[in-house]
XYZ file of C-alpha atoms in Angstrom:
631
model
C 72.740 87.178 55.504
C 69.077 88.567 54.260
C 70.271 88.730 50.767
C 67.026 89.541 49.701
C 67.863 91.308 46.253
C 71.571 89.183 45.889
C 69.614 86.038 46.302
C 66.760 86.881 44.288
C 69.464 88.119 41.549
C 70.855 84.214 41.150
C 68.389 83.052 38.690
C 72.021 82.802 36.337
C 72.414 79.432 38.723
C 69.814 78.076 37.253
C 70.475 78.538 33.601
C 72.956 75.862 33.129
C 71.176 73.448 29.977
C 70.213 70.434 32.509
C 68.566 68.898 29.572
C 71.058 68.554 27.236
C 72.755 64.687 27.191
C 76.230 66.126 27.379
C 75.540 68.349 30.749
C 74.042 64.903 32.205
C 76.958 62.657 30.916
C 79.593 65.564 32.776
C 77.327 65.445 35.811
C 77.528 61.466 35.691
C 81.080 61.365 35.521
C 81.987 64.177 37.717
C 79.679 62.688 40.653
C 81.371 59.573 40.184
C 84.574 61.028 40.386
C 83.718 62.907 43.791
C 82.195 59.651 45.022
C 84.750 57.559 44.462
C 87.107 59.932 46.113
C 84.794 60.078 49.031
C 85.450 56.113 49.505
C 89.213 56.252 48.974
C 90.967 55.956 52.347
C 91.974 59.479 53.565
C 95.838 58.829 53.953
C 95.583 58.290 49.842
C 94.625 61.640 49.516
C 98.136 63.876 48.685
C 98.270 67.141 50.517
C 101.035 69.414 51.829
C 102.374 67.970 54.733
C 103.853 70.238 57.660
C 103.689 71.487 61.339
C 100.562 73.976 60.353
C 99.009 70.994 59.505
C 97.661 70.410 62.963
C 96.043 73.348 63.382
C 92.229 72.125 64.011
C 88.885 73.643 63.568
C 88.459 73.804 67.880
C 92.376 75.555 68.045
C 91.097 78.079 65.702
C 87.503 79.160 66.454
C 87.245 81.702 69.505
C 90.736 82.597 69.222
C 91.428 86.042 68.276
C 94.576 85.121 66.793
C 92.593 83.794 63.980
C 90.997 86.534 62.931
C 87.975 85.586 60.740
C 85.975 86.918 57.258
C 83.367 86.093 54.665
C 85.143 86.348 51.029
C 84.177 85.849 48.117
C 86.821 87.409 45.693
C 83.969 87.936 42.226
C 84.572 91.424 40.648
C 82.632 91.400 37.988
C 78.586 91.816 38.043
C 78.239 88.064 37.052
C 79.895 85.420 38.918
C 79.782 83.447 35.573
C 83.018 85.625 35.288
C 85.430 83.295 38.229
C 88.134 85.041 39.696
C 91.410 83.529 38.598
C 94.082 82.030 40.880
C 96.273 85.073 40.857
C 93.125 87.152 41.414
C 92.551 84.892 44.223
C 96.445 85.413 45.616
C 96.295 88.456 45.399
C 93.329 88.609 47.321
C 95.205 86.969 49.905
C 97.596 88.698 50.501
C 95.555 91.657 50.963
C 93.718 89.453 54.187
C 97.028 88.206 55.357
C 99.186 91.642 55.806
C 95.143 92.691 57.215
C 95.538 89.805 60.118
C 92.909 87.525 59.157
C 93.716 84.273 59.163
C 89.999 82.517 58.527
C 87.916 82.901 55.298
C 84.279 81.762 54.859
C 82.704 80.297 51.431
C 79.234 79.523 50.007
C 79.556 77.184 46.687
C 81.491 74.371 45.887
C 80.629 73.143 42.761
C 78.677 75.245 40.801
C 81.268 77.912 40.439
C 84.848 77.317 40.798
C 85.488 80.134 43.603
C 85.972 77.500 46.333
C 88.255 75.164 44.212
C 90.819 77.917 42.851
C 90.758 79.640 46.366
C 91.853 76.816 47.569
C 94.516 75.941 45.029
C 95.726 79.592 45.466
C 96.360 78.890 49.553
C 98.238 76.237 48.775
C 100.095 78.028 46.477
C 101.058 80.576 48.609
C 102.024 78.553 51.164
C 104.754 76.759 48.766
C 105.857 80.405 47.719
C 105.528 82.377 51.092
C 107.229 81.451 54.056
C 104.680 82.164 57.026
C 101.943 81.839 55.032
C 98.852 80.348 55.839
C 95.337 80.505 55.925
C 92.249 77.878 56.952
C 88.827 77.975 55.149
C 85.342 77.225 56.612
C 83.772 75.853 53.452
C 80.413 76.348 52.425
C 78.151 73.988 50.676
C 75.100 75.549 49.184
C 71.252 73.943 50.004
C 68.050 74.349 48.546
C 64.810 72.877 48.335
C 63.322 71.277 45.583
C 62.269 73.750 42.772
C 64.159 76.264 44.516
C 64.125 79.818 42.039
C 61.441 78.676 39.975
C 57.470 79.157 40.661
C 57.377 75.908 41.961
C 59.357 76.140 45.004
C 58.507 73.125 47.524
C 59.944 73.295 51.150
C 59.248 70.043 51.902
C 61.572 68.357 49.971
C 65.164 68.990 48.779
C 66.926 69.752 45.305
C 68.822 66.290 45.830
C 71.190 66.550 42.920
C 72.370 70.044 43.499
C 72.169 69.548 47.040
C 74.415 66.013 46.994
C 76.667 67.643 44.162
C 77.867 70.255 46.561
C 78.217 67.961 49.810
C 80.364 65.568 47.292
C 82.434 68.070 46.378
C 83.090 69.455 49.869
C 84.325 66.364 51.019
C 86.419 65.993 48.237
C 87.761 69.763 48.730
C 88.450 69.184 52.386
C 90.089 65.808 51.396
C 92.477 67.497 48.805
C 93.027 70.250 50.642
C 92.142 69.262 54.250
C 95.834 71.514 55.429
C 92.978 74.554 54.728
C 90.091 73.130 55.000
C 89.067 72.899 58.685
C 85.116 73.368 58.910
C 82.518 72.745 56.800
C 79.236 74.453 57.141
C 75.860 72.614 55.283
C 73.662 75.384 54.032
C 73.770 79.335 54.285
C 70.510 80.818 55.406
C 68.993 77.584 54.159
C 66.222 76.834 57.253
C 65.152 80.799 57.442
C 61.860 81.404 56.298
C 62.413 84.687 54.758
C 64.028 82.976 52.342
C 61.104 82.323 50.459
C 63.012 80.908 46.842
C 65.221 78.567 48.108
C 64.527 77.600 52.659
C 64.534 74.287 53.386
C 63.452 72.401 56.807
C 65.992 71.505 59.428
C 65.591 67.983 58.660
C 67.568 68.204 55.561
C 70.407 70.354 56.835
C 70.296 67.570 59.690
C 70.898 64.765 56.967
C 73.788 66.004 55.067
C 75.085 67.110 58.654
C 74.824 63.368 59.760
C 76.519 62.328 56.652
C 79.666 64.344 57.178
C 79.908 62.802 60.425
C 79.834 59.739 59.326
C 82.709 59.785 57.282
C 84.747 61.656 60.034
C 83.705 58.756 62.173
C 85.013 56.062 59.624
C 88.149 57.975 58.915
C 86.845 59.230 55.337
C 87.434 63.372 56.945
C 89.551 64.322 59.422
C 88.427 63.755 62.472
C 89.437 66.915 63.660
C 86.958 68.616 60.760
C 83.980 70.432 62.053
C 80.816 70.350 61.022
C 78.041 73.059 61.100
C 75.069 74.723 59.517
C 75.406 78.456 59.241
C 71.910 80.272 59.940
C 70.262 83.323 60.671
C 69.849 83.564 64.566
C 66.458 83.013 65.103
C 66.625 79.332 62.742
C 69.072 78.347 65.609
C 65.851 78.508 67.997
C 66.827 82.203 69.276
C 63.501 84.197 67.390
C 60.154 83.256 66.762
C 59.349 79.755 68.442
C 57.615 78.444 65.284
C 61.570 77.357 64.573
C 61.437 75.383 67.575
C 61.127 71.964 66.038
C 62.544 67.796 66.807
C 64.614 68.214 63.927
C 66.192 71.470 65.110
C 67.011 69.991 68.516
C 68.110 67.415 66.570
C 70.584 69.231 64.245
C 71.903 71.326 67.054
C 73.013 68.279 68.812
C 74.652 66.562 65.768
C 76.701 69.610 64.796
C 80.393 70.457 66.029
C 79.307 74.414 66.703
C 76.409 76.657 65.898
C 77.028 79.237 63.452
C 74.788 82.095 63.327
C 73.893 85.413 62.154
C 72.458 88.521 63.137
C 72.402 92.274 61.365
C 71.177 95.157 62.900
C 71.644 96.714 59.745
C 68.471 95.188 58.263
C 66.559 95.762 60.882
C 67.209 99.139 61.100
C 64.650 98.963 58.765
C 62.792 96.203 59.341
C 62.534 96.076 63.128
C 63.534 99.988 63.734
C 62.622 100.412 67.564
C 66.057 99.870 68.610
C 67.360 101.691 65.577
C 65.432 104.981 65.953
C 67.116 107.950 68.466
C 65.126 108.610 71.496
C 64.463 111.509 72.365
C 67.446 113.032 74.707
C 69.269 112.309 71.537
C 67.512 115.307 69.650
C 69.861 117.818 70.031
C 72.844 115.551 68.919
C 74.930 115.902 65.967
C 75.027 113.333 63.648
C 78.344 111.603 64.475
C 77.460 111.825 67.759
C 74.058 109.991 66.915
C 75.632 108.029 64.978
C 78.010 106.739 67.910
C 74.726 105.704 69.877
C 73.079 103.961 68.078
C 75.758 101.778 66.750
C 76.046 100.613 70.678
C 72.689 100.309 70.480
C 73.398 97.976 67.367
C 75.773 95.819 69.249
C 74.017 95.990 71.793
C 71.035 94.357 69.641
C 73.632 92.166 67.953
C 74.728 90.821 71.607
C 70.760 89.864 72.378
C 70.338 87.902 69.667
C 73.440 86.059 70.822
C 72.038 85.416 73.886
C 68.531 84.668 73.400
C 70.140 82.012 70.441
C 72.670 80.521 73.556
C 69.465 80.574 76.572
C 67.168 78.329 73.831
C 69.870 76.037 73.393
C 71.106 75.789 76.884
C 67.177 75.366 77.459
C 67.428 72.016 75.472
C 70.032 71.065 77.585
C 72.775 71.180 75.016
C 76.229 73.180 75.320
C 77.663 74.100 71.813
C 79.951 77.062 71.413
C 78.479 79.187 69.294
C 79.809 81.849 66.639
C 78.732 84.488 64.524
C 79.218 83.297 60.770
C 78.157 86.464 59.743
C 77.279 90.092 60.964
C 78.249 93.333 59.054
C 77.478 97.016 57.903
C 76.851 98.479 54.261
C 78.888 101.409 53.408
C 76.284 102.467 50.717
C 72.386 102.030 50.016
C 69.971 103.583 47.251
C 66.760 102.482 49.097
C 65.998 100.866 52.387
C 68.873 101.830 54.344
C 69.774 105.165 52.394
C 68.931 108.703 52.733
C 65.273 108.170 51.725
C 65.256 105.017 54.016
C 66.986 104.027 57.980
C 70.101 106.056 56.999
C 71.981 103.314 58.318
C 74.520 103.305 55.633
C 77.513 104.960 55.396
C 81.636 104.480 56.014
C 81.521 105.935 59.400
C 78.534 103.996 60.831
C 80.609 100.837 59.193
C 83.617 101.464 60.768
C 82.147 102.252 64.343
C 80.276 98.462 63.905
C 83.228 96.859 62.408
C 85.226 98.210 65.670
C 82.690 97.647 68.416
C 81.755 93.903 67.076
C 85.285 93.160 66.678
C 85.864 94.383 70.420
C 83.251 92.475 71.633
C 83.660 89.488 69.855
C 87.487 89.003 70.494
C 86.469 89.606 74.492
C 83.874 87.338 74.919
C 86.076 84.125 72.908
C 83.628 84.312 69.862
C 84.863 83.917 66.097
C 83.333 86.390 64.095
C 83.017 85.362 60.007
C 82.897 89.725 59.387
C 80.746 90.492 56.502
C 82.933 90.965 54.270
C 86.478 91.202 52.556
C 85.660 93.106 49.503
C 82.271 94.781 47.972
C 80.890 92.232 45.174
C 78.936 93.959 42.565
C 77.049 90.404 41.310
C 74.836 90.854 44.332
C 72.476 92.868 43.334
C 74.213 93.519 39.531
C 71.086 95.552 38.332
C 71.056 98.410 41.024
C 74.817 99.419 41.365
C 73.904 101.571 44.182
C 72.196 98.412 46.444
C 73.100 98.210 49.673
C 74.207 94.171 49.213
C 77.233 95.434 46.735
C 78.658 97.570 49.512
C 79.446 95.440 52.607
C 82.949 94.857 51.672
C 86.139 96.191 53.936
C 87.777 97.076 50.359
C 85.795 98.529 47.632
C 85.619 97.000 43.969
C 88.595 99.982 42.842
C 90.898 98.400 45.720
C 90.314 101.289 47.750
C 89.943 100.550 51.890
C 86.901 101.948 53.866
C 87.404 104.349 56.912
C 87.057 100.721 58.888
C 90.833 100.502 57.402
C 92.045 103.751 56.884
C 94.311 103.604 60.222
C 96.132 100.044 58.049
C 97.115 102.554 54.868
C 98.527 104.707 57.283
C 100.363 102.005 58.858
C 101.548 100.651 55.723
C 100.288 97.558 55.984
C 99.034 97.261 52.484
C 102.327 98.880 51.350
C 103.733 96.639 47.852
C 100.622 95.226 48.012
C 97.700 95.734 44.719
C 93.967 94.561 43.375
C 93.827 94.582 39.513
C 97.299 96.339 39.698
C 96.191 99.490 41.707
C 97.539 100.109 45.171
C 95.453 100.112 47.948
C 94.430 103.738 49.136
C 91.936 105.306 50.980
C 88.068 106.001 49.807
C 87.462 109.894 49.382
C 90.895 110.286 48.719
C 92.011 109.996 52.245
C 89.621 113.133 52.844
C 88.613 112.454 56.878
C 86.188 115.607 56.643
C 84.583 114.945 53.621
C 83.615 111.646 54.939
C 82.578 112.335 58.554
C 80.752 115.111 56.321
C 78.366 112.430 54.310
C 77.375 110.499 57.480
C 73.665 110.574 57.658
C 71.638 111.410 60.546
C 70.187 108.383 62.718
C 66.323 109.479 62.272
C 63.986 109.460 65.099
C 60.596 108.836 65.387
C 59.462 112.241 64.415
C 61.914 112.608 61.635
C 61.276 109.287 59.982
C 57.338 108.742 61.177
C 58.079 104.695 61.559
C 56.119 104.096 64.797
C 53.134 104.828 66.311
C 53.765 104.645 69.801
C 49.947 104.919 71.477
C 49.646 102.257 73.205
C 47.547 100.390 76.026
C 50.179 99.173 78.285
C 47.716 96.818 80.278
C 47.341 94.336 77.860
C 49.453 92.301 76.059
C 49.386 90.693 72.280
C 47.269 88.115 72.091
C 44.697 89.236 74.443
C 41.677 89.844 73.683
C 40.301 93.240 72.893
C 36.724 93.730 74.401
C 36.213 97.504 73.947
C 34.166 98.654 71.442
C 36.696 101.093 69.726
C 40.222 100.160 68.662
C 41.871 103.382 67.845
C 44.959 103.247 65.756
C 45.126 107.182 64.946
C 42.542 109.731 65.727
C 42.221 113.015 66.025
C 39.258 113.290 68.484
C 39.153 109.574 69.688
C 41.063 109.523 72.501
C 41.126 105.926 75.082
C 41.009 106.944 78.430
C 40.740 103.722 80.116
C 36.499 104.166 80.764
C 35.411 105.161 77.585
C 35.015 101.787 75.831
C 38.104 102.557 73.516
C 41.555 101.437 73.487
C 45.037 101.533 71.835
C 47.180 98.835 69.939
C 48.415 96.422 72.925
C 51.986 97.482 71.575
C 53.979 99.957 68.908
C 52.435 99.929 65.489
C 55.081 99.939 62.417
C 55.048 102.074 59.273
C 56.665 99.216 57.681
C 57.007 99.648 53.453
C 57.511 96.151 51.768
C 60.669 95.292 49.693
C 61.058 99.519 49.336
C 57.946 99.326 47.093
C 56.868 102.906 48.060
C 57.308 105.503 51.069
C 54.834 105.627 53.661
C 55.178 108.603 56.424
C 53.424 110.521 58.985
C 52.714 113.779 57.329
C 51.686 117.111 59.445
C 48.318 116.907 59.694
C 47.960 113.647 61.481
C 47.852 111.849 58.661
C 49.560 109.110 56.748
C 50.877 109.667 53.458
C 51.708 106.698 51.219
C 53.454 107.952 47.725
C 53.182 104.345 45.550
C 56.521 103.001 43.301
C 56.643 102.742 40.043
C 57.574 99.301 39.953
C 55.644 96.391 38.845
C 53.606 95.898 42.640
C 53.719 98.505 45.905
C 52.670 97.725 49.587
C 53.085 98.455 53.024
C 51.008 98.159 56.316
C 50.489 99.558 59.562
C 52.078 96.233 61.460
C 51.818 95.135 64.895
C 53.422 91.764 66.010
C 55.801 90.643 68.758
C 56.947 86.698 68.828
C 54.884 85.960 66.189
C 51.645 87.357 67.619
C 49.232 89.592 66.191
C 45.951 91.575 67.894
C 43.448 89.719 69.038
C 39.872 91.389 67.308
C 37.764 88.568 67.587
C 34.847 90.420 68.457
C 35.269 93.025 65.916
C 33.801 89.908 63.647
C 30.709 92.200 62.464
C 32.219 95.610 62.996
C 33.615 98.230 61.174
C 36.909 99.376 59.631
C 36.710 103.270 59.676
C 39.213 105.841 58.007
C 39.259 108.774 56.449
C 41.221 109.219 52.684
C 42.312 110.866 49.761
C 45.178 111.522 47.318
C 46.066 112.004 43.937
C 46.685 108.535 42.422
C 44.924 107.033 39.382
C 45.856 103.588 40.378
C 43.548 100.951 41.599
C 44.777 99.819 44.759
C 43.618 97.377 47.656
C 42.868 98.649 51.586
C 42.083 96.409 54.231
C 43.461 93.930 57.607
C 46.144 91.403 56.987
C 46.068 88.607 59.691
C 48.894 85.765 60.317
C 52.691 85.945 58.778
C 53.486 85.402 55.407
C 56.806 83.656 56.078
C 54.537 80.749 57.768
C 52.080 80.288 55.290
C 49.495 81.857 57.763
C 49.074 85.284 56.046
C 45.513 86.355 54.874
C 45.023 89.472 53.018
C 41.232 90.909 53.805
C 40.574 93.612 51.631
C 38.188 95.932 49.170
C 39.789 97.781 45.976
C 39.447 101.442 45.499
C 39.586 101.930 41.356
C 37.791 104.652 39.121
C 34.553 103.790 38.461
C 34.431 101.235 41.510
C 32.361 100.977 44.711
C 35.392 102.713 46.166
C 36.849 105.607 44.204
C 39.779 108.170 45.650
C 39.170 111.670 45.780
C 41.228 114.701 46.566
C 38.807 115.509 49.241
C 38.724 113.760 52.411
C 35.795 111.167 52.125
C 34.844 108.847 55.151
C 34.462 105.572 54.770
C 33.086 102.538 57.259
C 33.611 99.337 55.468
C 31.725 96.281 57.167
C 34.061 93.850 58.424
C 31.876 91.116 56.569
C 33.035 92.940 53.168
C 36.781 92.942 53.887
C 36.861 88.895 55.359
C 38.496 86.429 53.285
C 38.941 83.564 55.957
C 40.765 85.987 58.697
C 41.589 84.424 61.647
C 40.242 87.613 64.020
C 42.334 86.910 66.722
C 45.945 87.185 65.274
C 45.356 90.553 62.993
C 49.022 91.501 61.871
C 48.391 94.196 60.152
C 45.994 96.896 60.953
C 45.503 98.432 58.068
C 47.463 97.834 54.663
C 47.588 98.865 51.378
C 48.706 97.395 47.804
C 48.990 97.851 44.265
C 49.248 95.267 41.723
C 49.972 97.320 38.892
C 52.778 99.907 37.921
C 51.429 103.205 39.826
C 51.567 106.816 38.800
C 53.654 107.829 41.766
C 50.919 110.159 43.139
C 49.969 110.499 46.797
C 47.218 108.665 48.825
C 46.557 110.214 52.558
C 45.168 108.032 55.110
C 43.947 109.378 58.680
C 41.845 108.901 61.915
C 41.530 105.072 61.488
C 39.901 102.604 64.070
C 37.590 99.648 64.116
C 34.552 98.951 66.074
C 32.610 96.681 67.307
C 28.863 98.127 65.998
């Protein structure tokens, strides 16, 4: 999942002493151990022994009698703090009496989630008649400096890397009645994942490895292997993916496990999010209702264009979603002040719809997730990460479940000793009655949707005005101006600051008062930008003012960041600089010569951007009637 703040939040990973001679000799031994136990011949290996025992990886994925979920049972805001075994049972039975049957992980080794989740199963099992459950375990991958400043993506972080694979095969060996998949990596080959990504090449190693040792009888054969990725690192998105390694990878794995979440982009890719306009007059259930088709509708694309790139390669895997899944909750991006994609009801009509879907069309779906975990993002209780959960951190089920406490299917049992109940104390109105209103265009001001329809991105622009927004400027197809070749974005970066379009045909950008702010007017569809390669010794023109004492940079971003591409062309507006900020409208025509820093012309990303370094005032900065041209 883009887990940009629960990610960024694991710094506590790295804080173990790796220098100290004790940590190394307990490393030392404990890699040993694992190894040795990796060479031992598999019928050595002691497990409980009976008919479920045959279930295999291929009996249950695509079945929807094996319901499936990501869990990860941590309810404290550290996961220093390990859920015990009984928390972990207890936990279970929860999923059991809820029908799922399938639980997804993401450590092995350096907490000991996976381990005493797995001891608890087999517990259970012993004490339960009827129970079981099967795991797909997760083995976390990095790259080499991975959380520090000197993160390398060429390379790998070998010994935390091989520490985890070790002790998944020594999990699925121990425990190999529950352990029927293991999956090398989560998010590991995306490139948003700027602190940790690595290339497919070393997913496709350890993948190789585990393999092997199903091959000589070290795993069950039966095991299966996989990677589980955002969509577009399975070769669905932006071609730059499209690699020998991948092709490679897909080939050697038993499935493809991806993910998608309209959720995110809701904010960060909002055309499909936004209500058109016949939707105006709707309330906002009934808006709500839409565009959560539209979601799973979005959801189902992503699918597709994933399955047509690999069928393209001439490869047939099945494929399944190891994760998708809705935040009940959000202070920022997806909040009132954001998509207002967040809420109970909008979870519960995506929880339905992909589980409908899913179970149709003979695809295991690894929901996002069992219970909220407040570790992810342990700073800003009110993040949307902490909220994805079916069950909240008080044991209380979401509306997704509501219809189950009626039922009394959770009846006898409890989390932390409460029973579970219903969120807003059962109240239906009071919830239906804090669902938020699916914005559109006009009430959010994301998009600008001038356009010139007859040409494409990419091609290049040979008028001699490129009007973004103006007042009086208007393309008419003879007039030697144009508009963007698609939709511009209002995109804010990271929820740094708000950026609108205010009444007066302007845009109004109110900075953060965190440490940095951005956002940019951004144009880009598979991985192109516009092409203004003859805008080389033109103009940038706008008009601006505000209230703002901070300095801040204006200017043209061209490439992508996440490829290493992105150039940031730019002048600084600061008191007592060339370029000062009024609270009068001033014009200003800034030479295209002054704002270069080695653009490449011809893939311009972002039209016009903004950013402040320092911790801003908060005040206002207006932007309006902004073009370039040629002379």
């Amino acid at each position: 999942m883009r887990k940009g703040l629960d990610i960024f939040q694991r710094i506590d990973m790295h804080k173990h002493d790796r220098g100290t001679r004790n940590e190394k000799r307990r490393r030392l031994v404990r890699t040993l151990m694992m190894a040795m136990l990796a060479l031992a011949p598999l019928t050595s290996v002691p497990h409980c022994v009976n008919a479920q025992d045959i279930v295999r990886a291929e009996d249950i994925l695509g079945n929807p009698d094996y319901p499936a979920i990501a869990f990860g049972g941590y309810r404290q805001t550290s996961r220093d703090v390990v859920p015990t075994v009984d928390q972990l049972k207890e936990d279970l039975r929860i999923l059991f009496a809820m029908g799922v049957r399938v639980l997804r992980t993401y450590n092995t080794q350096q907490y000991a989630h996976a381990a005493n989740l797995l001891e608890a199963i087999r517990q259970l099992r012993k004490e339960q008649p009827g129970f079981h459950m099967y795991v797909m375990l997760g083995a976390w991958i990095e790259c080499e400096g991975a959380w520090t400043n000197n993160v390398n993506h060429e390379s790998e972080n070998v010994e935390n890397n091989t520490a985890e694979i070790e002790a998944a095969v020594a999990l699925a060996r121990k425990y190999r009645e529950s352990v029927k998949i293991i999956a090398v990596g989560n998010e590991a080959m995306v490139h948003w994942a700027t602190s940790y990504f690595v290339r497919p090449g070393v997913i496709l190693k350890w993948v190789n490895h585990l393999q092997t040792l199903k091959a000589s009888g070290q795993l069950p054969a039966d095991l299966w292997v996989t990677s589980s990725d955002n969509f577009a690192s399975w070769g669905g998105g932006d071609p730059s993916y499209h690699t020998d390694d991948l092709t490679a990878l897909i080939k050697a794995v038993d499935f493809v496990s991806m993910h998608t979440y309209p959720f995110h982009d809701s904010h960060y890719n909002s055309a499909y999010w936004v209500a058109p306009a016949d939707e105006a007059d709707m309330n906002a259930l009934d808006r709500a209702k839409s565009a959560i088709l539209r979601a799973r509708d979005y959801a189902k694309d992503q699918y597709q264009t994933t399955e047509n790139y690999i069928k393209s390669l001439g490869i047939n895997k099945p494929i399944h979603i190891g994760e998708t899944g809705w935040a009940s909750q959000s202070n920022s991006l997806y909040g009132p002040q954001g998509s207002q994609a967040a809420d109970e009801f909008k979870a519960k009509l995506y929880y339905d719809a992909t589980r409908e879907w899913t179970n149709n069309s003979g695809i295991s779906c690894f929901y996002f997730e069992a219970f909220d975990e407040p570790w992810k993002d342990a700073g800003n209780p009110g993040g949307s990460e902490n909220h994805f959960g079916l069950i909240n951190i008080q044991g209380q089920a979401k509306y997704a479940l509501w219809d189950m406490v009626d039922a009394g299917t959770f009846e006898g049992l409890t989390r932390g000793g409460s029973t579970i109940t219903k969120t807003f104390d059962g109240d239906e109105h009071a919830l239906l009655a804090s669902t938020l209103q699916v914005p559109s265009t006009i009430d959010l001001g994301l998009l600008i949707a001038t356009v010139n329809d007859q040409r494409s991105l990419g091609d290049e622009v040979n008028e001699n005005k490129y009007v973004i927004s103006h007042k009086t400027l208007v393309p008419n197809g003879s007039n030697g101006m144009t508009y963007p070749s698609d939709v511009v974005k209002l995109n804010v970066w990271e929820g740094t600051c708000s950026m609108k379009l205010s009444g007066n045909d302007a845009i109004r950008v109110t900075p953060g008062e965190g440490a940095w702010w951005g956002c940019g007017l951004e144009i880009q569809g598979k991985g192109k930008g516009e092409n203004l390669s003859r805008f080389g010794s033109g103009n940038l023109h706008f008009e601006i003012k505000g209230e703002t004492k901070s300095p801040f940079d204006i200017g043209f971003q061209t490439g992508v960041y996440a490829h290493k591409t992105q150039t940031n062309n730019f002048v600084t507006f600061k008191s007592g600089g060339k370029y000062q900020l009024s609270g009068e409208w001033t014009t200003h025509s800034i030479p295209m010569a002054e704002l270069n820093r080695g653009a490449k012309l011809s893939d311009v990303t972002s039209l016009l951007y903004l950013k402040g370094e320092k911790r801003a005032d908060s005040k206002s900065i207006e932007i309006r009637n902004v073009y370039y041209s040629r002379k």
